[in-house]
PDB file of C-alpha atoms in Angstrom:
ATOM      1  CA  UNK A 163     130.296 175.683 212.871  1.00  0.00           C
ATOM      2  CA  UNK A 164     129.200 176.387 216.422  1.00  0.00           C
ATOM      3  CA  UNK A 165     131.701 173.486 217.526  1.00  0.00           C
ATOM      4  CA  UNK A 166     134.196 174.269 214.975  1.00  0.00           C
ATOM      5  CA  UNK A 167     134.384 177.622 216.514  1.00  0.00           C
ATOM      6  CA  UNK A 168     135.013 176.924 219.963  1.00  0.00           C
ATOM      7  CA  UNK A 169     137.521 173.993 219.741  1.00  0.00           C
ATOM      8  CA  UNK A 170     139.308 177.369 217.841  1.00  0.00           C
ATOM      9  CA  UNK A 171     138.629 179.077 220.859  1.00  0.00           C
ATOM     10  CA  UNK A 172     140.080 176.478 223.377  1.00  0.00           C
ATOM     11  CA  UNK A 173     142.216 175.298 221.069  1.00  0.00           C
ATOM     12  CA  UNK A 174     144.543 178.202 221.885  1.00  0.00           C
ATOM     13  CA  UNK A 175     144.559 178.269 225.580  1.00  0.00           C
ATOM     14  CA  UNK A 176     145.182 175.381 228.307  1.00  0.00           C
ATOM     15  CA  UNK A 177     142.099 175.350 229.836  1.00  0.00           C
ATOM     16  CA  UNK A 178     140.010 171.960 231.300  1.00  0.00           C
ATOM     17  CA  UNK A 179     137.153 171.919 228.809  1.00  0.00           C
ATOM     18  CA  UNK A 180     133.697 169.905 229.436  1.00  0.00           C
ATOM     19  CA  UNK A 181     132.391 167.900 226.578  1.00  0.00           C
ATOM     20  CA  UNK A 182     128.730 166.811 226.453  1.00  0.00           C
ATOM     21  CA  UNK A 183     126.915 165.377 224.109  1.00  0.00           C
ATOM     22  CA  UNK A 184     124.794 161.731 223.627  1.00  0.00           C
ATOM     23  CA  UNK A 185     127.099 158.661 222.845  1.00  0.00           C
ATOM     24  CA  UNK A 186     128.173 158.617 219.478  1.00  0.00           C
ATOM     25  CA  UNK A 187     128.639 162.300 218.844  1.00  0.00           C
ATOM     26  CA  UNK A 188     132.518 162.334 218.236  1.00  0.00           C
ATOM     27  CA  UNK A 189     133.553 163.420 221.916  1.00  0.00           C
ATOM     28  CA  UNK A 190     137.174 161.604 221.722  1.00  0.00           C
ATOM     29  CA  UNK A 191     137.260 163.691 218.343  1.00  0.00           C
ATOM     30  CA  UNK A 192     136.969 166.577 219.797  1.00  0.00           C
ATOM     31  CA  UNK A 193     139.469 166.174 222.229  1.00  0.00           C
ATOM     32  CA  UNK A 194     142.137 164.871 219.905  1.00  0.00           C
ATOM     33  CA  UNK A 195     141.557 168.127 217.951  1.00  0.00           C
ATOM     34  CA  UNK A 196     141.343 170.574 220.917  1.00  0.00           C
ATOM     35  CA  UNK A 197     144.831 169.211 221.899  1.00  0.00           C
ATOM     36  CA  UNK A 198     146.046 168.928 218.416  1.00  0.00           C
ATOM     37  CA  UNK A 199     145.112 173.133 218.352  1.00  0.00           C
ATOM     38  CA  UNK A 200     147.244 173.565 221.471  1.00  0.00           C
ATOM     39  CA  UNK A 201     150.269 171.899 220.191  1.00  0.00           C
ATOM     40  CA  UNK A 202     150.109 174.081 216.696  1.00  0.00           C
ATOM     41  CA  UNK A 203     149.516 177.084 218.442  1.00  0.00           C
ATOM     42  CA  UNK A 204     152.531 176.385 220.900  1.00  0.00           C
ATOM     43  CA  UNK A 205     155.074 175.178 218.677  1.00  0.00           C
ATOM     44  CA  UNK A 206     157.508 174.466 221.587  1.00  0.00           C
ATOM     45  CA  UNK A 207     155.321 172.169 222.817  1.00  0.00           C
ATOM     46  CA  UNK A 208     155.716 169.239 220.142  1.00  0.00           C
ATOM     47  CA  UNK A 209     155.732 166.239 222.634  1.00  0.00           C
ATOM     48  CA  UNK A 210     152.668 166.719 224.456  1.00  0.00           C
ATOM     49  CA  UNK A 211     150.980 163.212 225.134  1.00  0.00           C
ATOM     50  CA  UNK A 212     147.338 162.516 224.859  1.00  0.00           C
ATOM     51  CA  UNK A 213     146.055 159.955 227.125  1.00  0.00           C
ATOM     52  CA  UNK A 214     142.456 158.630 226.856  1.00  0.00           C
ATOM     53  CA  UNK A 215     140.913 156.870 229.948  1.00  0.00           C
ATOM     54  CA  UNK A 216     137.117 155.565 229.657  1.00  0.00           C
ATOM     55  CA  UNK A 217     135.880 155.927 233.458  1.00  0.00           C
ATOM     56  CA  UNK A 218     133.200 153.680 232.408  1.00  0.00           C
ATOM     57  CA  UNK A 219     134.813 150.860 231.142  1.00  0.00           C
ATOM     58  CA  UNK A 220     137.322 150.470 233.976  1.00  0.00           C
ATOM     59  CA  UNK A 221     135.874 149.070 237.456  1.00  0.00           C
ATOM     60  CA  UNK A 222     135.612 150.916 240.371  1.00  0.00           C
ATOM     61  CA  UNK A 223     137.832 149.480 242.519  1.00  0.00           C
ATOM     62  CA  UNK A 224     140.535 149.668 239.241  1.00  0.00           C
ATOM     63  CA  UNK A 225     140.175 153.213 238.248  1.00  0.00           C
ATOM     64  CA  UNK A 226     142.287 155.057 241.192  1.00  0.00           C
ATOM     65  CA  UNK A 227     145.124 153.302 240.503  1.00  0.00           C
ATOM     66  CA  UNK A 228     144.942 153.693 236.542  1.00  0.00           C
ATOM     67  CA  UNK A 229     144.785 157.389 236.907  1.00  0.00           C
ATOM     68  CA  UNK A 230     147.032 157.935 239.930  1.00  0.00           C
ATOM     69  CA  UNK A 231     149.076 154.550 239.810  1.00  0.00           C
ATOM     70  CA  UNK A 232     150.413 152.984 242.320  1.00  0.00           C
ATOM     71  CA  UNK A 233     153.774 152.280 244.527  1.00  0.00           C
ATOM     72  CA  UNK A 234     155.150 148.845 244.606  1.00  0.00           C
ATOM     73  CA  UNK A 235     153.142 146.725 247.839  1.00  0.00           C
ATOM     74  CA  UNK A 236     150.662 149.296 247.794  1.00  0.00           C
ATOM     75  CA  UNK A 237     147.878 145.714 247.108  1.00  0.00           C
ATOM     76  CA  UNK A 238     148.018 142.385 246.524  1.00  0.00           C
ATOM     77  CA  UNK A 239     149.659 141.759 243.072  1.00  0.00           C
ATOM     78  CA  UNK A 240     151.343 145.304 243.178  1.00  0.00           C
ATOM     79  CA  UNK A 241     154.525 143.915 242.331  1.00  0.00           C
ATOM     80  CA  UNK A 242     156.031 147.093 241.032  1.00  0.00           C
ATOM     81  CA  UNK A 243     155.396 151.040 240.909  1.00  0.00           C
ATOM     82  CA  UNK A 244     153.271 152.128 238.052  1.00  0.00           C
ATOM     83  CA  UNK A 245     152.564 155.374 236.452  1.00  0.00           C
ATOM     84  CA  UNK A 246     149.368 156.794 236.460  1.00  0.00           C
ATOM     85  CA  UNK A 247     147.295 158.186 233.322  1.00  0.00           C
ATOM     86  CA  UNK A 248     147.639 161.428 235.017  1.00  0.00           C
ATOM     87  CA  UNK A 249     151.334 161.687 234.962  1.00  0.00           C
ATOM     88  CA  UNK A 250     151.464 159.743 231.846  1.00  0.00           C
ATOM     89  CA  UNK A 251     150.101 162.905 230.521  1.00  0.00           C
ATOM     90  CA  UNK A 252     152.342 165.160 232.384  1.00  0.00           C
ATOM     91  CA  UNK A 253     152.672 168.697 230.261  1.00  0.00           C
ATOM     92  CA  UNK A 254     149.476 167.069 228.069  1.00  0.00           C
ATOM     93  CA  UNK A 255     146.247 166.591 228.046  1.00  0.00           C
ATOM     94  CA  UNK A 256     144.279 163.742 229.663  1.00  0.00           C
ATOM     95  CA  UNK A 257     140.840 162.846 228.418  1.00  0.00           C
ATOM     96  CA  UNK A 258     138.270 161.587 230.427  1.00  0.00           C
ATOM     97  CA  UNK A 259     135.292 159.243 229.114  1.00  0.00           C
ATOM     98  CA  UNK A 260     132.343 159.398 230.902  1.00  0.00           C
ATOM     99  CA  UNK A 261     133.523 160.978 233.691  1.00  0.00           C
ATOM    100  CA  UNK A 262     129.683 160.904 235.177  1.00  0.00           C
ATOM    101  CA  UNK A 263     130.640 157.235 236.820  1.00  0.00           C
ATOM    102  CA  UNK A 264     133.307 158.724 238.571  1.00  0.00           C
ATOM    103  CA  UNK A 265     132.680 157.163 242.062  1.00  0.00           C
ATOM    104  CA  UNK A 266     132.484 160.478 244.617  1.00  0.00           C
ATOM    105  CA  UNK A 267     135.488 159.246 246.248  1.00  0.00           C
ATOM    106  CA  UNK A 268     137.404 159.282 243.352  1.00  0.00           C
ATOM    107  CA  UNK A 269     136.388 162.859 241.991  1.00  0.00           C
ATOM    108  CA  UNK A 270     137.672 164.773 245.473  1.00  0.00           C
ATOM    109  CA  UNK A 271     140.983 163.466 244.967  1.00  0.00           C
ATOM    110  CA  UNK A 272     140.855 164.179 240.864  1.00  0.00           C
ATOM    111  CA  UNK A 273     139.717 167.854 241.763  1.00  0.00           C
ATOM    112  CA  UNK A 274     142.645 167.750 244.027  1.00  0.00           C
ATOM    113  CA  UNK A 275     145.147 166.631 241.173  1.00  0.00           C
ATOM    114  CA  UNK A 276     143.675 169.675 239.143  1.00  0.00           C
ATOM    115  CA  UNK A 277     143.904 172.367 242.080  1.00  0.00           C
ATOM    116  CA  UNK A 278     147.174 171.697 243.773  1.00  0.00           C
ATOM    117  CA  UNK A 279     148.504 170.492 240.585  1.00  0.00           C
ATOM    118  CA  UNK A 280     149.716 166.991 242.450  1.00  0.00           C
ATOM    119  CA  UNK A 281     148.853 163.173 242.348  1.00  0.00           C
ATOM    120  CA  UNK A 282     149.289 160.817 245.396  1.00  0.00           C
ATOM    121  CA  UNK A 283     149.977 156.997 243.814  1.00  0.00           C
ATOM    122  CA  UNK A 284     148.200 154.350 245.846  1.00  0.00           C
ATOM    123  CA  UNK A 285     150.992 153.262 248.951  1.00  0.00           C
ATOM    124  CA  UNK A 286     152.434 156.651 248.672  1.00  0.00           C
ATOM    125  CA  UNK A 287     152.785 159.534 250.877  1.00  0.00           C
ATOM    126  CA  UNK A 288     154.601 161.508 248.737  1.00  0.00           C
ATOM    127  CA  UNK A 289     153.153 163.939 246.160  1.00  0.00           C
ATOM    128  CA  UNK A 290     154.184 164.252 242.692  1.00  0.00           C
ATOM    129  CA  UNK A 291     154.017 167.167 240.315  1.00  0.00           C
ATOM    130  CA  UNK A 292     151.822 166.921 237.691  1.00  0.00           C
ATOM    131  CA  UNK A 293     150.930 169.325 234.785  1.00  0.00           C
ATOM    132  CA  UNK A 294     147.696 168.151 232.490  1.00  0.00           C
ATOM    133  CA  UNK A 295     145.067 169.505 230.648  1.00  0.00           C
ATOM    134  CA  UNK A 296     141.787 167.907 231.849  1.00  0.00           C
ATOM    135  CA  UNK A 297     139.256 167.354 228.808  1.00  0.00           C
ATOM    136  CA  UNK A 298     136.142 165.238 230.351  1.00  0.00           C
ATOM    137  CA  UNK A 299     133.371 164.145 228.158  1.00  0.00           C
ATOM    138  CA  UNK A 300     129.860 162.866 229.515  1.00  0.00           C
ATOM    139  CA  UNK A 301     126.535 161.870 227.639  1.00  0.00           C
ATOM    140  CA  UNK A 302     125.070 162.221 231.060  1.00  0.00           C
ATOM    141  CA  UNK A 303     123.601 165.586 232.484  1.00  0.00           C
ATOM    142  CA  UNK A 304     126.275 166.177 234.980  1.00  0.00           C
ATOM    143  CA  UNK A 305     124.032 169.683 236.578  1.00  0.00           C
ATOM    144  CA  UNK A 306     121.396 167.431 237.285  1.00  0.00           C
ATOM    145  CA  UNK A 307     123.826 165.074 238.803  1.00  0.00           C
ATOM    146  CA  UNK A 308     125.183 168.064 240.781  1.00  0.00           C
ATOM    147  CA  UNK A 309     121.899 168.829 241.841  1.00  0.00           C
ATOM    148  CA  UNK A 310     120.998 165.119 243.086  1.00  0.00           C
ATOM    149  CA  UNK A 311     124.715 165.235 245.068  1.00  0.00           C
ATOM    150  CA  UNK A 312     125.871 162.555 242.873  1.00  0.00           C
ATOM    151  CA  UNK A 313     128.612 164.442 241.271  1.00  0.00           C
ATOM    152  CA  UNK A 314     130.588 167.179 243.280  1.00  0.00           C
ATOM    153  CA  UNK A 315     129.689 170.482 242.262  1.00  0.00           C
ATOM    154  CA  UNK A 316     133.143 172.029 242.959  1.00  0.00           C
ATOM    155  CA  UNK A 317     134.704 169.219 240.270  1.00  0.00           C
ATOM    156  CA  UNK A 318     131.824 170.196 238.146  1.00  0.00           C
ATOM    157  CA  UNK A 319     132.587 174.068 237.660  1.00  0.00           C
ATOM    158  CA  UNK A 320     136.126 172.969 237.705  1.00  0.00           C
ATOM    159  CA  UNK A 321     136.289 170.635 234.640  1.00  0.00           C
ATOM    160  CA  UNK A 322     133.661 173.319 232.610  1.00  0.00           C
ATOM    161  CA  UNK A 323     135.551 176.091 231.974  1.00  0.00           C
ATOM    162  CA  UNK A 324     134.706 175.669 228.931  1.00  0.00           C
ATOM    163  CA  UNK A 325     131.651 173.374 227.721  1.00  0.00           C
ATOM    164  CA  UNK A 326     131.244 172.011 223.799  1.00  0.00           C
ATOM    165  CA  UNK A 327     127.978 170.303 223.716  1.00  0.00           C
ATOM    166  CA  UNK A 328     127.377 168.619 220.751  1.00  0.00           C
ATOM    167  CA  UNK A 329     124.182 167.901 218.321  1.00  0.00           C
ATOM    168  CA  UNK A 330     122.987 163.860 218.146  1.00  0.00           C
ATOM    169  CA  UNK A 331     123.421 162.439 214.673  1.00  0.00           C
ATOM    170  CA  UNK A 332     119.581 162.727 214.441  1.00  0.00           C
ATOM    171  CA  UNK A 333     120.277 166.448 214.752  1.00  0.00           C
ATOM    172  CA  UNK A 334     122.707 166.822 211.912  1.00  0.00           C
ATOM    173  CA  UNK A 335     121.146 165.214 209.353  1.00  0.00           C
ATOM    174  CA  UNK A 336     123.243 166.287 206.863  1.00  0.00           C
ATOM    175  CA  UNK A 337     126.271 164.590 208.418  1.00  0.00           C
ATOM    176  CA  UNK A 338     125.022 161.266 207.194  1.00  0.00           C
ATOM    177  CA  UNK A 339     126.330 161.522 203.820  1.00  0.00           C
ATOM    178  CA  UNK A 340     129.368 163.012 204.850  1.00  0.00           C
ATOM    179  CA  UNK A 341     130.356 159.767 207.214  1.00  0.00           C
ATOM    180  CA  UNK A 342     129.072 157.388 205.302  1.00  0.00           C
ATOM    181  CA  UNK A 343     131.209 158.423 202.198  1.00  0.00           C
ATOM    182  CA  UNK A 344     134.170 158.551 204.642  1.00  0.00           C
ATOM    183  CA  UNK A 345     133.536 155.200 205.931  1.00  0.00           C
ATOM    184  CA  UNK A 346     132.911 154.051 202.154  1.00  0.00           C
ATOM    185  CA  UNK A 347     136.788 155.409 201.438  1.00  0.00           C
ATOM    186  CA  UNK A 348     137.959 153.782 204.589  1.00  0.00           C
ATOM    187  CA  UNK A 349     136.754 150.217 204.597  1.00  0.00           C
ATOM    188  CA  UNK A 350     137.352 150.537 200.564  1.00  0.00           C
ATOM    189  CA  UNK A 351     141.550 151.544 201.237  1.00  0.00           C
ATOM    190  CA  UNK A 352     141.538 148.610 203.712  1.00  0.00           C
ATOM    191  CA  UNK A 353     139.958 145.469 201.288  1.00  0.00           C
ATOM    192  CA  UNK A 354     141.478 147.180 198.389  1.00  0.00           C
ATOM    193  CA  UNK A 355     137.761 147.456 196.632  1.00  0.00           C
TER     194      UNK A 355
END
């Protein structure tokens, strides 16, 4: 209800909201429903894209130019400007996975995307306008990564404006019928059983 109450809450406003919680606990849910809240509550606001990135499963070297894209020559196989998740989800919301392996690098120029409100694309010099919503999830403890300067603190208070942590499984018990039953109805619409 806790949860319930402030996805309600943040639901309303366009605020960057910090998810926490272990792996498993629904984060992407959440998201999808925080910006689902927005559009209701803003009905002229029907075309608002969600875009997911998972900072963990992309590599390193890969991730600055999936979130800011990238001008045509800007590297080797660059063979043509791209659009970055950021201004994919221009006048949206952009979730980001596991934003804890954000390499440091990477996070000043993402807290300069959400102060100034701009992205640079890789082989550009030229700023571009850009209107999102961060939500960023992590199963990590990103104050203790704060604290160990592994994480930039100014990112950090940026991105929690608003923090939903949510319970493990092992901490709702009571979930576990719930899902299961769900999953039964699921996986019985799909074989037809």
């Amino acid at each position: 209800r806790s949860v319930y109450s402030k996805i309600a809450t943040v639901g309303s406003h366009n605020v960057n909201v910090l998810i926490t919680g272990p792996t498993g606990s629904c984060k992407e849910l959440v998201a999808k429903e925080i910006h689902s809240r927005y559009i209701q509550n803003n009905q002229t606001r029907l075309k608002t894209p969600f875009v997911a990135v998972n900072c963990a499963a992309i590599p390193e070297q890969l991730l600055e130019s999936e979130l800011f894209g990238y001008k045509k020559g800007a590297f080797t196989g660059a063979v043509m400007d791209k659009k970055g998740k950021l201004l994919l989800a221009d006048n949206g919301t952009s979730f980001l996975d596991e934003i804890g392996e954000m390499p440091l690098l990477l996070q000043s120029k993402l807290l300069r995307a959400i102060q100034d409100k701009v992205i640079t694309p890789l082989g550009s010099d030229q700023d571009i306008p850009v209107n999102v919503r961060i939500i960023a999830a992590s199963n990590q403890n990103l104050e203790d990564m704060v604290s160990h300067n592994t994480f930039r603190a100014d990112l950090f208070y940026r991105l929690k404006v608003m923090t939903i942590e949510l319970p493990s499984l092992a901490e709702r018990k009571e979930d576990i019928p719930l899902l299961a039953m769900s999953f039964l109805r699921r996986f019985n619409d799909k074989f037809r059983k």
